[in-house]
XYZ file of C-alpha atoms in Angstrom:
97
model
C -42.275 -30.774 -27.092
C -39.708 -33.418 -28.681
C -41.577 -36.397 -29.639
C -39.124 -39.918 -30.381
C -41.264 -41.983 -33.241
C -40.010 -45.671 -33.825
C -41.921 -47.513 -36.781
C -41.493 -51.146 -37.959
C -43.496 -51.900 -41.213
C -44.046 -55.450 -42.561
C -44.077 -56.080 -46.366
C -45.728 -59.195 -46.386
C -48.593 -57.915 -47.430
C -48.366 -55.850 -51.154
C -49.254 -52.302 -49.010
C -46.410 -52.751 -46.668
C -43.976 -50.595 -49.279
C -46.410 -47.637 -49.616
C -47.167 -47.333 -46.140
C -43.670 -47.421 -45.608
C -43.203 -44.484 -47.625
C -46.064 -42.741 -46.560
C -45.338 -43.113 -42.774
C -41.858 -41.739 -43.215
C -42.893 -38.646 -45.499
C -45.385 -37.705 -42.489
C -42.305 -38.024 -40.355
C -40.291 -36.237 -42.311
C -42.897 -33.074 -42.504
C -42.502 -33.142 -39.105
C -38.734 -33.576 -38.201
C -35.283 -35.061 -38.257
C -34.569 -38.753 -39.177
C -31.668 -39.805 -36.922
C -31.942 -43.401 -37.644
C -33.565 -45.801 -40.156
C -37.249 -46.115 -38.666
C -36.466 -43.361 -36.312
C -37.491 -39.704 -36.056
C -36.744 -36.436 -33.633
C -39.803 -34.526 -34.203
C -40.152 -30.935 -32.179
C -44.191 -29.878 -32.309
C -46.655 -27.910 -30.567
C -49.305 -30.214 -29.065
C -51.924 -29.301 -31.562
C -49.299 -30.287 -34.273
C -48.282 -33.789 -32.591
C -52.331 -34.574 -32.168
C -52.776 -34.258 -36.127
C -49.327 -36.179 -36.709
C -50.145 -38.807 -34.482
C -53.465 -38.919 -35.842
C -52.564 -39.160 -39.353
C -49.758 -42.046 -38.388
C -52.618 -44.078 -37.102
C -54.442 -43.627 -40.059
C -51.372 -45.168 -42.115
C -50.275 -48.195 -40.136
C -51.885 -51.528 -40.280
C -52.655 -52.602 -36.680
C -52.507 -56.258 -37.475
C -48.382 -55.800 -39.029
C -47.532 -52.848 -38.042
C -45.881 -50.928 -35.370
C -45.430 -47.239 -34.260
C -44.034 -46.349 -30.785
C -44.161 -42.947 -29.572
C -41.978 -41.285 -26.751
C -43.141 -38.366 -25.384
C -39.628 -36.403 -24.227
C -41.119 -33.005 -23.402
C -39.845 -29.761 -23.932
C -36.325 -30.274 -21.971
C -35.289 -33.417 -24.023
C -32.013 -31.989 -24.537
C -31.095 -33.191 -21.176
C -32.466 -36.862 -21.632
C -30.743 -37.647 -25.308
C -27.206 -38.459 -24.996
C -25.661 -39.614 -28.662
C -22.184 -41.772 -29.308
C -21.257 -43.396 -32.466
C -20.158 -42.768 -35.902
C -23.360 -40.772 -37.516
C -23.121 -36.870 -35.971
C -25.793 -35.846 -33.893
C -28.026 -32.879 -35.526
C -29.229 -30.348 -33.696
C -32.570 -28.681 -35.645
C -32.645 -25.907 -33.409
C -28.350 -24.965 -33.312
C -27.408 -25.996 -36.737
C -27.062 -24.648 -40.023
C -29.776 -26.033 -41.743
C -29.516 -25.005 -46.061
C -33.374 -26.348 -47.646
């Protein structure tokens, strides 16, 4: 299932930076960034409860933000892209690691 995560991360407090950086390499393990704040991550529901889990874990409640949009597994259909930065596809593209 595609899974849209949005994050917002305040640095007034001195942790704000790490979790910053800790949020987005969880992110990362999981999927594509295809905007600042923004990931495309494609996980089996077992996967996606440890993520999710592990982003909670991360993020302070009282500053913090996470938003999580459960597309399913036929989110091609419901993510239309326009703009200047191409559009990756994980699962068509080349990918060279």
């Amino acid at each position: 299932m595609m899974v849209l995560i949005t994050y917002d991360v305040s640095f007034e407090d001195p942790g704000g930076q790490r979790r910053l950086r800790h949020i987005s390499k969880a992110c990362l393990d999981h999927g594509v960034r295809v905007q600042y704040s923004v990931f495309e991550c494609e996980l089996e529901p077992a996967q996606w409860v440890v993520l999710k889990a592990k982003l909670l874990e991360i993020y302070n409640e009282e500053t913090d933000s996470l938003r999580f949009y459960l597309l399913g597994a036929r989110w091609r259909s419901k993510v239309e892209h326009f703009g200047a930065k191409k559009s990756l596809d994980i699962f068509k593209d080349c990918l060279i690691v």
